[in-house]
Amino acid sequence: MSRSGGAVEQQLLLLLLKEELSREERFEARSLVARFHLPDFLHLARHHFLVPWLCGRGDRFPELFDPAMREALEAIRRAEAPRALHWTDRLLDLLDRFERAGVRALPYKGPALGRLLYGSPADRPFGDLDILVTPRDLPAAERIARGAGFRRRWALTPRQERAFLRSSSHLELILPGEPPVPLDLHWSPLAEHFSVPFDTEGLLEHSGWMDLGGRRVRAFRREELFLLLSIHCVKHRFERLNWLKDLDRLLRLEGGLDGKGLLEPARRLRVERLLGVCLRVLARGLGTPLTPELERAAAARPAAGI
C-alpha cells in the first residue's frame, strides 16, 4: 500500500533541495534511494511542486537517479508543461488588456516567478495566476478580466460584497475551459487582519521590469519580493517545500539582495522576526549562503508562536 510519502521519501526530497551535497550527504542520499518507494516519492514531489527541479537534479547527481526515476519525473514534467505555457499566454493577454486601459498591473508568483528564478514559467509549477493592482483600479481590472472571459468563482450579494472587500485582499476568478484558468486579482498582498500594512500604490510605483514571454512586465524589487514570499511561507507554515526553494534561489541570484533594502522595510512592517525565521530555516535546511547582515537577522529571537 502506498504511504503517500513516508519519512525516507521526505528526507530524500529535503536533501535534493540543496544546490550542493557534501560527501556525507551524498552517502545518505544513496542510502535513502536504496530504500525509498518511487510512487510515494513522485507523489511527494508533485505535492511540493518540485518535479522540474528534480529533473535538473538528475543531471547534477546522476548516481541518485536511475533510469526509471528519471523517466517518471520527465513524464510528469512533459505532461504539465503545456498547461503552464497556456496559463502564461492567458496572463500576458490580460496584462496587455490592462495596459491598453491604463491599469497598472504587476504579475507575481506563478509564471513571473518561474521565469525569474528558474529561467522558464514551465520550470516552476503553479496553481493559479496572481496579479496585483491598486485598490482604485480593482473595479476596472475586474471588468477587463470579465471581458477576457473570466468569471467570479461565486456570486455575492451587495452586503456580502462589502464585507468581503473589507476582510480579504483578492478576488478569485476563473476562466472556464479545459483546463480552467484560476486568477487571483489582488488589491493588497495581504488581508488587513494580518496587520502588515503594505502600500500597494508604492509597490507598483517603485516596481521594476522583467521579460516574460518576450514581453516587458512589471516586477517587484528583489527585496520586496523576498519579504512577500517569506511572509507567505510563514503564513502557511512552510506547507510547500518549493516556497523555500524559491527563497533560496532568490538569495542566490546574480547581484544578490541588498541587506539594508530588505531589513529596513521588514522593521517598518514589524515582520523582522518572521523574516529571521525564514533566513534561519534556509541557512540550516538548505545551506543557503547569507551575508553577515542577514546572518545577524537570522540569529534574532523568533516571534512567539512561530
Coordinates of C-alpha atoms in Angstrom, one line a residue:
M1 CA 0.0 0.0 0.0
S2 CA 1.3 3.5 -0.8
R3 CA 2.3 5.6 2.1
S4 CA 1.9 8.8 0.1
G5 CA 5.3 10.0 1.1
G6 CA 7.0 8.4 4.2
A7 CA 10.0 9.5 6.2
V8 CA 12.5 8.1 3.7
E9 CA 11.0 9.9 0.8
Q10 CA 10.7 13.2 2.7
Q11 CA 14.3 13.0 3.8
L12 CA 15.5 12.4 0.3
L13 CA 13.4 15.3 -1.1
L14 CA 14.8 17.7 1.5
L15 CA 18.4 16.7 0.6
L16 CA 17.7 17.2 -3.1
L17 CA 16.5 20.7 -2.4
K18 CA 20.1 21.7 -1.8
E19 CA 22.3 23.2 -4.5
E20 CA 25.3 21.1 -3.4
L21 CA 25.7 18.0 -1.3
S22 CA 28.6 17.1 0.9
R23 CA 30.2 13.7 0.7
E24 CA 28.3 12.6 3.8
E25 CA 25.0 13.9 2.3
R26 CA 25.6 12.1 -0.9
F27 CA 26.2 8.9 1.0
E28 CA 23.0 9.5 3.0
A29 CA 21.1 10.2 -0.2
R30 CA 22.3 6.9 -1.8
S31 CA 21.2 5.1 1.3
L32 CA 17.7 6.7 1.1
V33 CA 17.4 5.9 -2.7
A34 CA 18.1 2.2 -1.9
R35 CA 15.1 2.2 0.5
F36 CA 12.6 4.6 -1.0
H37 CA 9.3 3.8 -2.7
L38 CA 9.2 5.6 -6.1
P39 CA 5.4 6.1 -6.4
D40 CA 5.5 7.8 -2.9
F41 CA 8.4 9.9 -3.9
L42 CA 6.7 11.1 -7.1
H43 CA 3.5 11.9 -5.1
L44 CA 5.5 13.9 -2.7
A45 CA 7.4 15.7 -5.5
R46 CA 4.2 16.7 -7.2
H47 CA 2.6 17.8 -3.9
H48 CA 5.5 20.2 -3.3
F49 CA 5.6 21.4 -6.9
L50 CA 9.2 20.2 -7.3
V51 CA 9.2 17.9 -10.3
P52 CA 11.0 20.3 -12.7
W53 CA 13.7 21.0 -10.1
L54 CA 14.2 17.3 -9.5
C55 CA 14.6 16.7 -13.2
G56 CA 17.6 19.0 -13.1
R57 CA 19.0 17.3 -10.0
G58 CA 19.2 14.1 -12.1
D59 CA 21.9 15.7 -14.2
R60 CA 23.7 17.1 -11.2
F61 CA 23.7 13.9 -9.1
P62 CA 23.3 11.1 -11.7
E63 CA 24.2 8.4 -9.2
L64 CA 20.9 9.1 -7.3
F65 CA 18.6 8.9 -10.2
D66 CA 18.2 5.5 -12.0
P67 CA 16.5 5.4 -15.5
A68 CA 13.1 4.6 -14.1
M69 CA 13.2 7.5 -11.7
R70 CA 14.4 9.9 -14.4
E71 CA 11.8 8.8 -16.9
A72 CA 9.0 9.1 -14.4
L73 CA 9.9 12.6 -13.4
E74 CA 10.4 13.7 -17.1
A75 CA 7.0 12.2 -18.0
I76 CA 5.3 14.3 -15.3
R77 CA 7.2 17.4 -16.4
R78 CA 6.2 16.9 -20.1
A79 CA 2.6 16.4 -19.1
E80 CA 2.4 19.6 -17.0
A81 CA 4.4 22.0 -19.2
P82 CA 1.7 22.7 -21.8
R83 CA -0.7 23.9 -19.0
A84 CA 2.0 26.3 -17.6
L85 CA 2.6 27.8 -21.0
H86 CA -1.1 28.1 -21.8
W87 CA -1.7 29.9 -18.5
T88 CA 1.3 32.2 -19.2
D89 CA -0.3 33.1 -22.5
R90 CA -3.6 34.0 -20.7
L91 CA -1.6 36.1 -18.2
L92 CA 0.2 38.0 -20.9
D93 CA -3.2 38.6 -22.7
L94 CA -4.6 40.1 -19.5
L95 CA -1.6 42.3 -19.0
D96 CA -1.9 43.6 -22.5
R97 CA -5.6 44.4 -21.9
F98 CA -4.7 46.2 -18.6
E99 CA -2.0 48.2 -20.2
R100 CA -4.3 49.4 -23.0
A101 CA -6.8 50.5 -20.4
G102 CA -4.2 52.4 -18.4
V103 CA -4.4 49.9 -15.4
R104 CA -1.1 49.3 -13.7
A105 CA -0.7 45.6 -13.0
L106 CA 2.1 43.5 -11.6
P107 CA 2.2 39.7 -12.0
Y108 CA 3.9 37.8 -9.2
K109 CA 4.4 34.3 -8.1
G110 CA 3.2 32.0 -11.0
P111 CA 4.9 32.4 -14.4
A112 CA 6.8 35.5 -13.5
L113 CA 8.5 33.8 -10.5
G114 CA 9.3 30.8 -12.6
R115 CA 10.9 33.0 -15.3
L116 CA 12.9 35.0 -12.7
L117 CA 14.2 32.1 -10.6
Y118 CA 14.3 29.1 -12.9
G119 CA 14.5 30.5 -16.4
S120 CA 11.1 29.4 -17.6
P121 CA 7.5 29.5 -16.4
A122 CA 7.3 25.8 -17.1
D123 CA 10.2 25.1 -14.6
R124 CA 8.2 26.2 -11.6
P125 CA 4.7 24.6 -11.3
F126 CA 1.9 26.9 -10.1
G127 CA -1.7 26.5 -9.3
D128 CA -3.1 29.9 -10.3
L129 CA -2.3 33.3 -11.7
D130 CA -1.7 36.3 -9.4
I131 CA -1.9 39.9 -10.4
L132 CA -1.6 43.0 -8.1
V133 CA -3.5 46.2 -8.9
T134 CA -4.2 49.3 -6.8
P135 CA -7.5 49.3 -4.9
R136 CA -8.8 52.1 -7.0
D137 CA -8.1 50.2 -10.2
L138 CA -9.8 47.0 -8.9
P139 CA -13.2 47.6 -10.5
A140 CA -11.7 48.4 -13.9
A141 CA -9.3 45.4 -13.6
E142 CA -12.3 43.1 -12.9
R143 CA -14.2 44.4 -15.8
I144 CA -11.3 43.9 -18.1
A145 CA -10.8 40.3 -16.8
R146 CA -14.5 39.6 -17.3
G147 CA -14.1 41.0 -20.9
A148 CA -11.4 38.3 -21.4
G149 CA -13.8 35.6 -20.3
F150 CA -13.0 35.3 -16.6
R151 CA -15.8 34.9 -14.1
R152 CA -16.0 35.1 -10.3
R153 CA -15.9 31.8 -8.5
W154 CA -19.1 32.6 -6.6
A155 CA -21.8 35.3 -6.6
L156 CA -22.1 37.7 -3.7
T157 CA -25.0 39.8 -2.5
P158 CA -24.2 43.6 -2.1
R159 CA -23.9 43.1 1.6
Q160 CA -21.6 40.1 1.3
E161 CA -19.6 42.0 -1.3
R162 CA -18.9 44.9 1.2
A163 CA -17.9 42.5 3.9
F164 CA -15.7 40.6 1.6
L165 CA -13.9 43.6 0.3
R166 CA -13.2 44.7 3.9
S167 CA -11.8 41.4 5.0
S168 CA -10.0 40.0 2.0
S169 CA -7.1 41.0 -0.2
H170 CA -8.0 39.5 -3.6
L171 CA -10.9 38.4 -5.9
E172 CA -10.9 34.8 -7.1
L173 CA -11.9 34.5 -10.7
I174 CA -11.7 31.6 -13.2
L175 CA -11.6 31.3 -17.0
P176 CA -13.8 28.3 -18.0
G177 CA -12.1 25.8 -20.2
E178 CA -10.2 22.6 -20.2
P179 CA -8.3 23.1 -18.0
P180 CA -9.8 26.2 -16.4
V181 CA -7.5 29.1 -15.6
P182 CA -7.8 30.4 -12.0
L183 CA -6.9 34.1 -11.3
D184 CA -6.4 35.9 -8.0
L185 CA -6.8 39.6 -8.6
H186 CA -5.1 41.3 -5.6
W187 CA -5.5 44.8 -4.4
S188 CA -3.1 44.1 -1.5
P189 CA -0.5 41.4 -0.9
L190 CA -2.1 40.5 2.5
A191 CA -5.5 40.9 4.1
E192 CA -5.9 43.6 6.8
H193 CA -6.2 41.2 9.6
F194 CA -2.6 40.2 9.2
S195 CA -1.7 43.7 10.3
V196 CA 1.1 44.1 7.8
P197 CA 0.4 47.4 6.1
F198 CA 1.8 47.1 2.6
D199 CA 1.4 50.1 0.4
T200 CA 0.1 48.7 -2.9
E201 CA 0.4 52.1 -4.6
G202 CA 4.1 52.4 -3.5
L203 CA 4.8 48.8 -4.6
L204 CA 3.5 49.5 -8.1
E205 CA 5.1 53.0 -8.3
H206 CA 8.6 51.7 -7.5
S207 CA 8.4 48.4 -9.3
G208 CA 11.0 47.3 -11.8
W209 CA 10.6 45.4 -15.0
M210 CA 11.4 41.9 -16.4
D211 CA 11.0 39.9 -19.5
L212 CA 8.2 37.3 -19.6
G213 CA 7.4 35.5 -22.9
G214 CA 9.1 38.2 -24.9
R215 CA 7.0 41.0 -23.2
R216 CA 8.2 43.6 -20.7
V217 CA 6.2 43.3 -17.5
R218 CA 6.3 44.9 -14.1
A219 CA 8.2 43.1 -11.3
F220 CA 8.8 43.6 -7.6
R221 CA 12.2 44.7 -6.5
R222 CA 14.0 41.6 -5.2
E223 CA 14.0 42.7 -1.6
E224 CA 10.2 43.4 -1.6
L225 CA 9.7 40.1 -3.4
F226 CA 11.8 38.2 -0.8
L227 CA 9.8 39.8 2.0
L228 CA 6.4 39.0 0.4
L229 CA 7.4 35.4 -0.2
S230 CA 8.8 35.0 3.3
I231 CA 5.5 36.2 4.8
H232 CA 3.6 33.9 2.5
C233 CA 5.8 31.0 3.6
V234 CA 5.4 31.5 7.3
K235 CA 1.7 32.4 7.0
H236 CA 1.1 28.9 5.5
R237 CA 3.6 27.3 7.9
F238 CA 6.1 26.2 5.3
E239 CA 3.4 23.9 3.8
R240 CA 5.1 23.5 0.4
L241 CA 8.9 23.0 0.0
N242 CA 9.0 24.8 -3.3
W243 CA 8.4 28.0 -1.5
L244 CA 11.6 27.5 0.5
K245 CA 13.4 26.7 -2.7
D246 CA 12.1 29.9 -4.3
L247 CA 13.6 31.9 -1.4
D248 CA 16.9 30.1 -1.7
R249 CA 17.1 30.8 -5.4
L250 CA 16.2 34.4 -4.9
L251 CA 19.1 34.9 -2.5
R252 CA 21.4 33.2 -5.0
L253 CA 20.5 35.4 -8.0
E254 CA 23.4 37.2 -9.6
G255 CA 23.9 40.5 -7.8
G256 CA 22.2 39.2 -4.7
L257 CA 19.9 41.2 -2.4
D258 CA 20.5 44.5 -0.6
G259 CA 20.5 43.6 3.1
K260 CA 19.6 47.1 4.1
G261 CA 16.8 47.2 1.5
L262 CA 15.4 44.0 2.9
L263 CA 15.8 44.6 6.6
E264 CA 14.6 48.2 6.8
P265 CA 11.1 47.5 5.3
A266 CA 10.9 44.4 7.5
R267 CA 11.4 46.5 10.6
R268 CA 8.9 49.2 9.4
L269 CA 6.3 46.5 8.8
R270 CA 7.2 44.8 12.1
V271 CA 8.0 41.4 10.5
E272 CA 11.8 41.3 11.1
R273 CA 11.5 38.3 13.4
L274 CA 9.3 36.5 10.8
L275 CA 12.0 37.2 8.3
G276 CA 14.6 35.9 10.6
V277 CA 12.7 32.6 10.9
C278 CA 12.8 32.1 7.1
L279 CA 16.5 33.0 6.9
R280 CA 17.3 30.6 9.7
V281 CA 15.4 27.8 8.0
L282 CA 17.1 28.5 4.7
A283 CA 20.6 28.5 6.2
R284 CA 20.2 25.4 8.3
G285 CA 18.0 23.4 6.0
L286 CA 19.2 24.3 2.5
G287 CA 22.7 25.6 3.2
T288 CA 21.7 29.0 1.7
P289 CA 24.6 31.5 1.9
L290 CA 23.8 34.6 3.9
T291 CA 25.6 37.9 4.2
P292 CA 26.8 38.8 7.7
E293 CA 23.9 41.3 7.9
L294 CA 21.4 38.6 7.1
E295 CA 23.1 36.1 9.4
R296 CA 22.5 38.5 12.3
A297 CA 18.9 38.8 11.3
A298 CA 18.6 35.0 11.2
A299 CA 20.0 34.8 14.8
A300 CA 17.4 37.2 16.2
R301 CA 14.9 35.7 18.7
P302 CA 11.9 34.2 16.8
A303 CA 8.4 35.6 17.2
A304 CA 6.1 33.9 19.7
G305 CA 4.1 31.1 18.2
I306 CA 6.5 30.6 15.2

